[in-house]
Coordinates of N, CA and C in Angstrom, one line a residue:
Y1 N 0.8 -1.1 0.0 CA 0.0 0.0 -0.1 C 0.8 1.2 0.0
T2 N 0.4 2.3 -0.7 CA 1.1 3.5 -0.9 C 0.1 4.6 -0.2
V3 N 0.7 5.3 0.8 CA -0.2 6.3 1.6 C 0.0 7.6 0.7
V4 N -1.1 8.2 0.4 CA -1.1 9.4 -0.4 C -1.9 10.5 0.3
D5 N -1.5 11.7 0.4 CA -2.1 12.8 1.1 C -3.4 13.2 0.4
V6 N -4.3 13.8 1.0 CA -5.7 14.2 0.3 C -5.4 15.3 -0.9
P7 N -4.6 16.3 -0.6 CA -4.3 17.3 -1.8 C -3.9 16.7 -3.0
T8 N -2.9 15.7 -2.9 CA -2.3 15.0 -4.1 C -3.3 14.2 -4.7
V9 N -4.2 13.5 -4.0 CA -5.2 12.8 -4.5 C -6.2 13.6 -5.4
M10 N -6.6 14.8 -4.8 CA -7.5 15.7 -5.4 C -6.9 16.3 -6.6
T11 N -5.7 16.7 -6.6 CA -4.9 17.3 -7.7 C -5.0 16.4 -8.9
T12 N -4.5 15.1 -8.5 CA -4.4 14.1 -9.7 C -5.7 13.9 -10.3
H13 N -6.8 13.7 -9.5 CA -8.1 13.5 -9.8 C -8.6 14.6 -10.8
L14 N -8.4 15.9 -10.3 CA -9.0 17.0 -11.1 C -8.0 17.2 -12.5
S15 N -6.9 16.8 -12.4 CA -5.9 16.8 -13.6 C -6.5 15.8 -14.6
D16 N -6.8 14.6 -14.0 CA -7.3 13.6 -14.9 C -8.9 14.0 -15.7
V17 N -9.6 14.6 -14.8 CA -11.0 15.1 -15.2 C -10.6 16.2 -16.3
I18 N -9.8 17.1 -16.1 CA -9.7 18.2 -17.1 C -9.1 17.6 -18.4
R19 N -8.2 16.8 -18.2 CA -7.7 16.1 -19.5 C -8.6 15.4 -20.4
R20 N -9.5 14.7 -19.7 CA -10.6 13.9 -20.2 C -11.6 14.8 -21.0
Q21 N -11.9 16.0 -20.2 CA -13.0 16.9 -20.7 C -12.4 18.2 -21.5
A22 N -11.2 18.1 -21.7 CA -10.6 19.4 -22.3 C -11.2 19.8 -23.6
H23 N -11.7 18.7 -24.4 CA -12.3 19.2 -25.7 C -13.8 19.9 -25.5
E24 N -14.3 19.8 -24.3 CA -15.6 20.4 -23.9 C -15.2 21.8 -23.4
L25 N -13.8 22.0 -22.9 CA -13.7 23.3 -22.3 C -12.9 24.3 -23.2
L26 N -12.5 23.8 -24.3 CA -11.9 24.5 -25.6 C -13.0 25.2 -26.3
G27 N -13.1 26.5 -26.4 CA -14.0 27.2 -27.4 C -13.4 28.2 -28.3
R28 N -14.2 28.9 -28.9 CA -13.7 29.9 -29.9 C -12.7 30.9 -29.2
Q29 N -13.1 31.4 -28.1 CA -12.2 32.5 -27.4 C -10.9 32.0 -27.1
E30 N -10.8 30.7 -26.6 CA -9.6 30.0 -26.2 C -8.7 29.8 -27.3
V31 N -9.3 29.3 -28.6 CA -8.6 29.0 -29.9 C -8.1 30.4 -30.4
H32 N -9.0 31.4 -30.4 CA -8.5 32.7 -31.0 C -7.2 33.2 -30.1
Q33 N -7.2 33.1 -28.8 CA -6.0 33.4 -28.0 C -4.9 32.6 -28.3
L34 N -5.0 31.3 -28.6 CA -4.0 30.5 -29.0 C -3.3 30.8 -30.3
L35 N -4.3 31.1 -31.2 CA -3.9 31.6 -32.6 C -3.1 32.8 -32.6
E36 N -3.6 33.8 -31.8 CA -3.0 35.1 -31.5 C -1.5 35.0 -30.9
A37 N -1.4 34.0 -29.9 CA -0.1 33.9 -29.3 C 0.7 33.2 -30.5
L38 N 0.4 32.3 -31.3 CA 1.1 31.8 -32.3 C 1.6 32.8 -33.3
K39 N 0.5 33.7 -33.6 CA 0.8 34.8 -34.6 C 2.0 35.7 -34.4
G40 N 2.3 35.6 -33.0 CA 3.5 36.6 -32.6 C 4.8 36.0 -33.1
S41 N 5.0 34.6 -33.3 CA 6.2 34.0 -33.8 C 6.1 33.5 -35.1
H42 N 4.8 33.1 -35.5 CA 4.6 32.7 -36.9 C 3.4 33.2 -37.5
P43 N 3.5 34.6 -37.8 CA 2.3 35.3 -38.4 C 1.8 34.8 -39.8
K44 N 2.7 34.3 -40.7 CA 2.3 33.9 -42.0 C 1.4 32.7 -42.0
A45 N 1.9 31.8 -40.9 CA 1.1 30.6 -40.9 C -0.2 30.7 -40.5
V46 N -0.6 31.6 -39.5 CA -1.7 31.9 -38.8 C -2.6 32.5 -40.0
E47 N -2.1 33.5 -40.6 CA -2.8 34.5 -41.6 C -3.3 33.6 -42.8
E48 N -2.4 32.7 -43.3 CA -2.8 31.8 -44.4 C -3.9 31.0 -44.1
L49 N -4.0 30.5 -42.8 CA -5.1 29.5 -42.6 C -6.5 30.2 -42.2
V50 N -6.3 31.1 -41.2 CA -7.6 31.7 -40.7 C -7.5 33.3 -41.2
P51 N -8.5 33.7 -41.8 CA -9.7 33.1 -42.3 C -9.7 32.7 -43.6
N52 N -8.5 32.7 -44.3 CA -8.5 32.4 -45.8 C -8.9 31.0 -46.4
L53 N -8.5 30.0 -45.3 CA -8.6 28.6 -45.8 C -9.8 28.1 -44.8
M54 N -9.6 28.4 -43.6 CA -10.7 27.8 -42.6 C -11.2 28.8 -41.7
T55 N -12.4 28.6 -41.3 CA -13.1 29.6 -40.3 C -12.4 29.1 -38.8
L56 N -12.5 30.1 -37.9 CA -12.1 30.0 -36.6 C -12.9 28.7 -36.0
G57 N -14.2 28.7 -36.4 CA -14.9 27.5 -35.8 C -14.5 26.1 -36.4
G58 N -14.0 26.2 -37.6 CA -13.3 24.8 -38.2 C -12.2 24.5 -37.4
V59 N -11.3 25.3 -37.2 CA -10.0 25.1 -36.3 C -10.5 24.6 -34.9
V60 N -11.4 25.2 -34.4 CA -11.9 24.7 -33.0 C -12.4 23.4 -33.2
K61 N -13.1 22.9 -34.0 CA -13.6 21.5 -34.2 C -12.5 20.6 -34.3
V62 N -11.4 21.0 -35.1 CA -10.3 20.0 -35.2 C -9.6 19.9 -33.9
L63 N -9.3 21.0 -33.2 CA -8.7 20.7 -32.0 C -9.4 20.1 -30.9
Q64 N -10.7 20.2 -30.9 CA -11.6 19.6 -30.0 C -11.5 18.0 -30.4
G65 N -11.4 17.7 -31.7 CA -11.4 16.3 -32.0 C -10.2 15.6 -31.7
L66 N -9.0 16.5 -31.6 CA -7.8 15.9 -31.1 C -7.8 15.7 -29.6
L67 N -8.3 16.7 -28.9 CA -8.3 16.7 -27.5 C -9.3 15.4 -27.0
A68 N -10.3 15.3 -27.8 CA -11.4 14.3 -27.4 C -10.7 12.8 -27.3
E69 N -9.6 12.7 -28.0 CA -8.8 11.4 -27.8 C -7.5 11.7 -27.1
Q70 N -7.6 12.7 -26.4 CA -6.3 13.1 -25.5 C -5.1 13.3 -26.2
I71 N -5.1 13.9 -27.5 CA -4.0 14.2 -28.1 C -3.6 15.6 -27.9
P72 N -2.4 15.8 -27.3 CA -2.1 17.2 -26.9 C -1.9 18.2 -28.1
V73 N -2.3 19.3 -27.9 CA -2.4 20.3 -29.1 C -1.2 21.5 -28.7
R74 N -0.3 21.1 -27.9 CA 0.7 22.1 -27.7 C 1.5 22.6 -29.0
D75 N 1.8 21.4 -29.8 CA 2.4 21.8 -30.9 C 1.5 22.4 -32.0
L76 N 1.0 23.6 -31.7 CA -0.1 24.2 -32.6 C 0.5 24.5 -34.0
L77 N 1.8 25.0 -33.9 CA 2.4 25.3 -35.3 C 2.1 24.0 -36.2
T78 N 2.6 22.9 -35.8 CA 2.5 21.7 -36.6 C 1.2 21.6 -37.2
I79 N 0.0 21.7 -36.3 CA -1.4 21.4 -36.6 C -2.0 22.6 -37.6
V80 N -1.5 23.7 -37.2 CA -1.8 24.7 -38.3 C -1.3 24.6 -39.7
E81 N -0.1 24.2 -39.6 CA 0.7 23.9 -41.1 C 0.0 22.8 -41.9
A82 N -0.4 21.9 -41.1 CA -1.1 20.6 -41.7 C -2.4 20.8 -42.2
L83 N -3.1 21.8 -41.4 CA -4.5 22.3 -41.9 C -4.3 23.2 -43.2
A84 N -3.4 24.0 -43.3 CA -3.0 25.0 -44.3 C -2.6 24.1 -45.4
D85 N -2.0 23.1 -45.5 CA -1.6 22.1 -46.5 C -2.8 21.4 -47.1
W86 N -3.7 21.0 -46.2 CA -5.0 20.1 -46.6 C -6.0 20.8 -46.9
S87 N -6.5 21.8 -46.2 CA -7.8 22.5 -46.3 C -8.1 23.0 -47.7
P88 N -7.1 23.3 -48.5 CA -7.6 23.9 -49.8 C -8.3 22.9 -50.6
S89 N -8.0 21.6 -50.5 CA -8.6 20.5 -51.2 C -9.5 19.6 -50.4
I90 N -9.6 19.7 -49.1 CA -10.5 19.0 -48.2 C -11.3 19.8 -47.3
K91 N -12.5 19.6 -47.4 CA -13.3 20.4 -46.5 C -13.9 19.7 -45.2
Q92 N -13.9 18.4 -45.2 CA -14.5 17.5 -44.2 C -13.7 17.8 -42.9
L93 N -14.2 18.2 -42.0 CA -13.3 18.5 -40.7 C -12.9 17.4 -40.0
D94 N -13.7 16.0 -40.1 CA -13.3 14.8 -39.5 C -11.9 14.3 -40.3
L95 N -11.9 14.6 -41.7 CA -10.8 14.2 -42.4 C -9.6 15.1 -42.1
L96 N -9.8 16.3 -42.1 CA -8.8 17.3 -41.6 C -8.1 16.9 -40.4
T97 N -9.0 16.5 -39.4 CA -8.5 15.9 -38.0 C -7.5 14.9 -38.2
E98 N -7.8 14.0 -39.2 CA -7.0 12.8 -39.3 C -5.6 13.2 -39.9
Y99 N -5.6 14.2 -40.8 CA -4.5 14.7 -41.3 C -3.6 15.3 -40.3
A100 N -4.2 16.1 -39.5 CA -3.6 16.9 -38.4 C -2.9 15.8 -37.3
R101 N -3.5 14.7 -37.0 CA -3.1 13.6 -36.4 C -1.7 13.2 -36.9
Q102 N -1.7 12.9 -38.2 CA -0.6 12.3 -38.9 C 0.4 13.2 -38.8
S103 N 0.3 14.5 -38.8 CA 1.4 15.6 -38.5 C 2.0 15.4 -37.1
L104 N 1.2 14.8 -36.2 CA 1.6 14.8 -34.8 C 2.1 13.3 -34.5
A105 N 2.3 12.5 -35.5 CA 2.8 11.2 -35.4 C 3.7 10.8 -34.2
R106 N 4.8 11.6 -34.4 CA 5.8 11.4 -33.2 C 5.1 11.5 -31.9
T107 N 4.5 12.7 -31.7 CA 3.8 13.1 -30.3 C 2.9 11.9 -29.9
I108 N 2.1 11.4 -30.9 CA 1.0 10.4 -30.5 C 1.7 9.2 -30.2
T109 N 2.6 8.6 -31.0 CA 3.4 7.3 -30.6 C 4.0 7.4 -29.3
S110 N 4.6 8.6 -29.0 CA 5.3 8.8 -27.7 C 4.4 8.6 -26.5
L111 N 3.1 8.9 -26.6 CA 2.0 8.8 -25.7 C 2.0 7.2 -25.2
Y112 N 2.2 6.3 -26.1 CA 1.9 4.9 -25.8 C 3.2 3.8 -25.9
R113 N 4.2 4.4 -26.1 CA 5.5 3.7 -26.0 C 5.8 3.4 -24.6
T114 N 6.4 2.2 -24.4 CA 6.9 1.8 -23.0 C 8.3 2.5 -22.8
D115 N 8.6 2.3 -21.4 CA 10.1 2.9 -21.2 C 11.2 2.3 -22.1
N116 N 10.7 1.1 -22.5 CA 11.8 0.3 -23.4 C 11.7 0.8 -24.9
N117 N 10.9 1.7 -25.2 CA 10.6 2.3 -26.5 C 9.9 1.3 -27.4
E118 N 8.9 0.5 -26.8 CA 8.1 -0.7 -27.5 C 6.7 -0.1 -27.5
L119 N 6.0 -0.5 -28.5 CA 4.7 -0.2 -28.7 C 3.8 -1.5 -29.0
F120 N 3.0 -1.9 -28.1 CA 2.3 -3.2 -28.1 C 0.9 -2.8 -28.9
V121 N 0.7 -3.7 -29.8 CA -0.4 -3.4 -30.8 C -1.4 -4.5 -31.2
L122 N -2.7 -4.3 -31.5 CA -3.5 -5.4 -32.0 C -3.8 -4.9 -33.5
T123 N -3.5 -5.6 -34.5 CA -3.8 -5.4 -35.8 C -5.0 -6.2 -36.2
M124 N -5.6 -5.6 -37.3 CA -6.9 -6.4 -37.9 C -6.5 -7.5 -38.9
D125 N -7.3 -8.4 -39.0 CA -7.2 -9.3 -40.0 C -7.4 -8.5 -41.5
P126 N -6.5 -8.6 -42.4 CA -6.7 -7.8 -43.6 C -8.1 -8.0 -44.1
G127 N -8.6 -9.0 -44.3 CA -10.0 -9.3 -44.9 C -11.0 -8.6 -44.2
L128 N -10.8 -8.7 -42.8 CA -11.9 -8.0 -42.1 C -11.8 -6.5 -42.3
E129 N -10.6 -6.0 -42.3 CA -10.3 -4.6 -42.5 C -10.8 -4.0 -43.8
R130 N -10.7 -4.8 -44.9 CA -11.2 -4.4 -46.1 C -12.6 -4.4 -46.2
R131 N -13.3 -5.4 -45.3 CA -14.8 -5.5 -45.4 C -15.4 -4.4 -44.7
M132 N -14.6 -3.9 -43.5 CA -15.2 -2.7 -42.9 C -15.1 -1.5 -43.6
V133 N -13.9 -1.3 -44.4 CA -13.7 -0.1 -45.2 C -14.8 0.0 -46.3
D134 N -15.2 -1.2 -46.8 CA -16.2 -1.1 -47.9 C -17.7 -0.8 -47.3
T135 N -17.8 -0.9 -46.0 CA -19.0 -0.4 -45.5 C -19.1 1.1 -45.1
I136 N -18.0 1.9 -45.3 CA -18.1 3.3 -45.1 C -18.9 3.9 -46.1
Q137 N -19.9 4.7 -45.6 CA -20.9 5.3 -46.6 C -20.9 6.9 -46.2
Q138 N -21.0 7.6 -47.3 CA -21.1 9.1 -47.3 C -22.5 9.5 -47.6
T139 N -23.1 10.2 -46.8 CA -24.5 10.7 -46.9 C -24.6 12.2 -46.7
D140 N -25.6 12.8 -46.8 CA -25.9 14.1 -46.5 C -25.6 14.5 -45.1
Q141 N -25.8 13.5 -44.2 CA -25.5 13.7 -42.8 C -24.1 13.4 -42.5
G142 N -23.3 13.0 -43.2 CA -21.8 12.8 -43.1 C -21.4 11.4 -43.4
V143 N -20.1 11.1 -43.1 CA -19.6 9.8 -43.4 C -19.8 8.9 -42.2
F144 N -20.2 7.6 -42.3 CA -20.3 6.8 -41.1 C -20.1 5.3 -41.6
L145 N -20.0 4.5 -40.7 CA -19.6 3.1 -40.9 C -20.9 2.2 -40.6
A146 N -21.4 1.8 -42.0 CA -22.8 1.1 -42.0 C -22.6 -0.4 -41.7
M147 N -22.1 -0.8 -40.5 CA -21.7 -2.0 -40.3 C -22.9 -2.7 -39.6
D148 N -23.2 -4.0 -39.8 CA -24.2 -4.7 -39.2 C -23.9 -4.7 -37.7
P149 N -24.9 -4.3 -36.9 CA -24.7 -4.3 -35.4 C -24.2 -5.6 -34.8
M150 N -24.6 -6.7 -35.3 CA -24.3 -8.0 -34.7 C -22.8 -8.3 -35.1
D151 N -22.4 -8.0 -36.3 CA -21.1 -8.1 -36.7 C -20.2 -7.0 -35.9
A152 N -20.6 -6.0 -35.7 CA -19.9 -4.9 -34.9 C -19.6 -5.5 -33.4
Q153 N -20.8 -5.9 -33.0 CA -20.6 -6.6 -31.6 C -19.5 -7.7 -31.5
G154 N -19.6 -8.5 -32.5 CA -18.7 -9.6 -32.7 C -17.2 -9.2 -32.7
V155 N -17.0 -8.0 -33.5 CA -15.6 -7.7 -33.5 C -15.2 -7.1 -32.3
M156 N -16.1 -6.2 -31.6 CA -15.6 -5.8 -30.3 C -15.5 -6.7 -29.0
Q157 N -16.2 -7.8 -29.3 CA -16.1 -8.9 -28.3 C -14.6 -9.5 -28.5
D158 N -14.3 -9.8 -29.7 CA -13.0 -10.4 -30.1 C -11.9 -9.4 -29.6
V159 N -12.1 -8.1 -29.9 CA -11.1 -7.1 -29.2 C -10.9 -7.2 -27.7
A160 N -12.1 -7.3 -27.0 CA -12.2 -7.4 -25.6 C -11.4 -8.7 -25.1
N161 N -11.6 -9.7 -25.9 CA -10.9 -11.0 -25.5 C -9.5 -10.8 -25.6
K162 N -9.0 -10.2 -26.7 CA -7.6 -10.0 -26.8 C -7.0 -9.1 -25.7
L163 N -7.8 -8.1 -25.5 CA -7.2 -7.1 -24.5 C -7.0 -7.8 -23.2
E164 N -8.0 -8.8 -22.7 CA -7.8 -9.5 -21.6 C -6.5 -10.2 -21.6
K165 N -6.1 -10.8 -22.5 CA -4.8 -11.5 -22.7 C -3.7 -10.6 -22.5
F166 N -3.8 -9.5 -23.1 CA -2.6 -8.4 -22.8 C -2.6 -8.0 -21.4
A167 N -3.8 -7.8 -20.9 CA -3.9 -7.2 -19.4 C -3.3 -8.3 -18.4
A168 N -3.4 -9.7 -18.9 CA -2.8 -10.7 -18.0 C -1.4 -10.6 -17.8
L169 N -0.7 -9.8 -19.0 CA 0.7 -9.7 -19.1 C 1.0 -8.3 -18.6
N170 N 0.1 -7.5 -18.1 CA 0.2 -6.2 -17.6 C 0.7 -5.3 -18.7
L171 N 0.0 -5.4 -19.8 CA 0.3 -4.7 -21.1 C -0.9 -4.0 -21.6
Q172 N -0.8 -2.8 -22.1 CA -2.0 -2.1 -22.6 C -1.6 -1.8 -24.2
P173 N -2.3 -2.5 -25.1 CA -1.9 -2.3 -26.4 C -2.8 -1.3 -27.1
V174 N -2.5 -0.9 -28.2 CA -3.3 0.0 -29.1 C -3.9 -0.7 -30.3
V175 N -4.9 -0.3 -30.9 CA -5.3 -1.0 -32.1 C -4.9 -0.3 -33.3
L176 N -4.2 -0.9 -34.3 CA -3.9 -0.3 -35.5 C -4.7 -0.7 -36.7
C177 N -5.0 0.3 -37.5 CA -5.9 0.0 -38.7 C -5.7 1.1 -39.8
A178 N -6.3 0.8 -40.9 CA -6.1 1.7 -42.0 C -6.6 3.1 -41.6
T179 N -6.0 4.1 -42.3 CA -6.1 5.5 -42.1 C -7.7 5.9 -42.2
Q180 N -8.3 5.4 -43.4 CA -9.7 5.6 -43.8 C -10.7 5.1 -42.8
L181 N -10.2 4.1 -41.9 CA -11.2 3.3 -40.9 C -10.9 3.9 -39.6
R182 N -9.8 4.5 -39.4 CA -9.5 4.8 -37.8 C -10.5 5.4 -37.2
S183 N -11.0 6.7 -37.6 CA -12.0 7.5 -36.9 C -13.3 6.7 -36.7
H184 N -13.7 6.0 -37.7 CA -15.1 5.2 -37.6 C -14.9 4.0 -36.7
F185 N -13.7 3.3 -36.8 CA -13.5 2.2 -35.7 C -13.6 2.7 -34.3
K186 N -12.9 3.9 -34.1 CA -12.8 4.6 -32.7 C -14.3 4.8 -32.2
K187 N -15.1 5.4 -33.1 CA -16.5 5.8 -32.7 C -17.3 4.4 -32.4
M188 N -17.0 3.4 -33.1 CA -17.7 2.1 -33.0 C -17.2 1.6 -31.7
A189 N -16.0 1.6 -31.4 CA -15.4 1.0 -30.1 C -15.8 1.9 -28.9
D190 N -15.9 3.0 -29.1 CA -16.5 3.9 -27.8 C -17.6 3.4 -27.2
R191 N -18.4 2.8 -28.0 CA -19.8 2.2 -27.4 C -19.5 0.9 -26.7
F192 N -18.5 0.3 -27.0 CA -18.1 -0.9 -26.1 C -17.0 -0.9 -25.2
I193 N -15.9 -0.3 -25.8 CA -14.6 -0.1 -25.0 C -14.1 1.4 -25.0
P194 N -14.9 2.2 -24.1 CA -14.6 3.7 -24.2 C -13.1 4.0 -24.3
N195 N -12.1 3.4 -23.6 CA -10.8 3.9 -23.4 C -9.8 3.2 -24.4
L196 N -10.3 2.5 -25.5 CA -9.6 1.9 -26.4 C -8.8 3.0 -27.2
V197 N -7.6 2.8 -27.4 CA -6.8 3.7 -28.2 C -6.7 3.1 -29.7
V198 N -7.1 3.9 -30.7 CA -7.1 3.4 -32.1 C -6.2 4.4 -32.9
L199 N -5.1 3.7 -33.5 CA -4.1 4.6 -34.3 C -4.2 4.1 -35.7
A200 N -3.9 5.0 -36.6 CA -3.7 4.5 -38.1 C -2.3 4.2 -38.2
Y201 N -2.0 3.4 -39.3 CA -0.7 3.0 -39.7 C 0.1 4.3 -40.0
D202 N -0.4 5.4 -40.6 CA 0.4 6.6 -40.9 C 0.6 7.3 -39.7
E203 N 0.1 7.0 -38.6 CA 0.6 7.7 -37.3 C 1.7 7.0 -36.5

């Protein structure tokens, strides 16, 4: 047993809550202040992106998407440059968020590497991955994974079984999948295994 004083417990708990809810705490005013601070050192990068290529609201949504999966946004310059590169040809905010994630690949993988510089992963069967990609549909309401609910439940049960085997070894793996599938698989997983980390191969 480890004895921990009450203030430390409270601080740790509050820090965890803030980290998990950061995407809800970040709004237009906060992002405006972040961009203004970045403009002091990199004015061209900010001016090219907002408002010429993206609205402030669009940038807010991308940053919220990153924070929702607990991806740090401290390297704002890298995110802004990625958005400036891709936003002229891509308008879907979900897809722009994925490209922003790719630009933060080093940061993201460092979050899940062990002290021995190892990354434990679960990968999908290629056939299953192709079938899931084929079920991605684009409608007026957006892009979503139109997978049969029973099939989805079966996949998640299999993932849960594999996670138990890793847990027995005191290991916490991430799931690796194709870039076009990553965000959809994460949304599906959130209904069954909320804390599952899903990364794309490009990350």
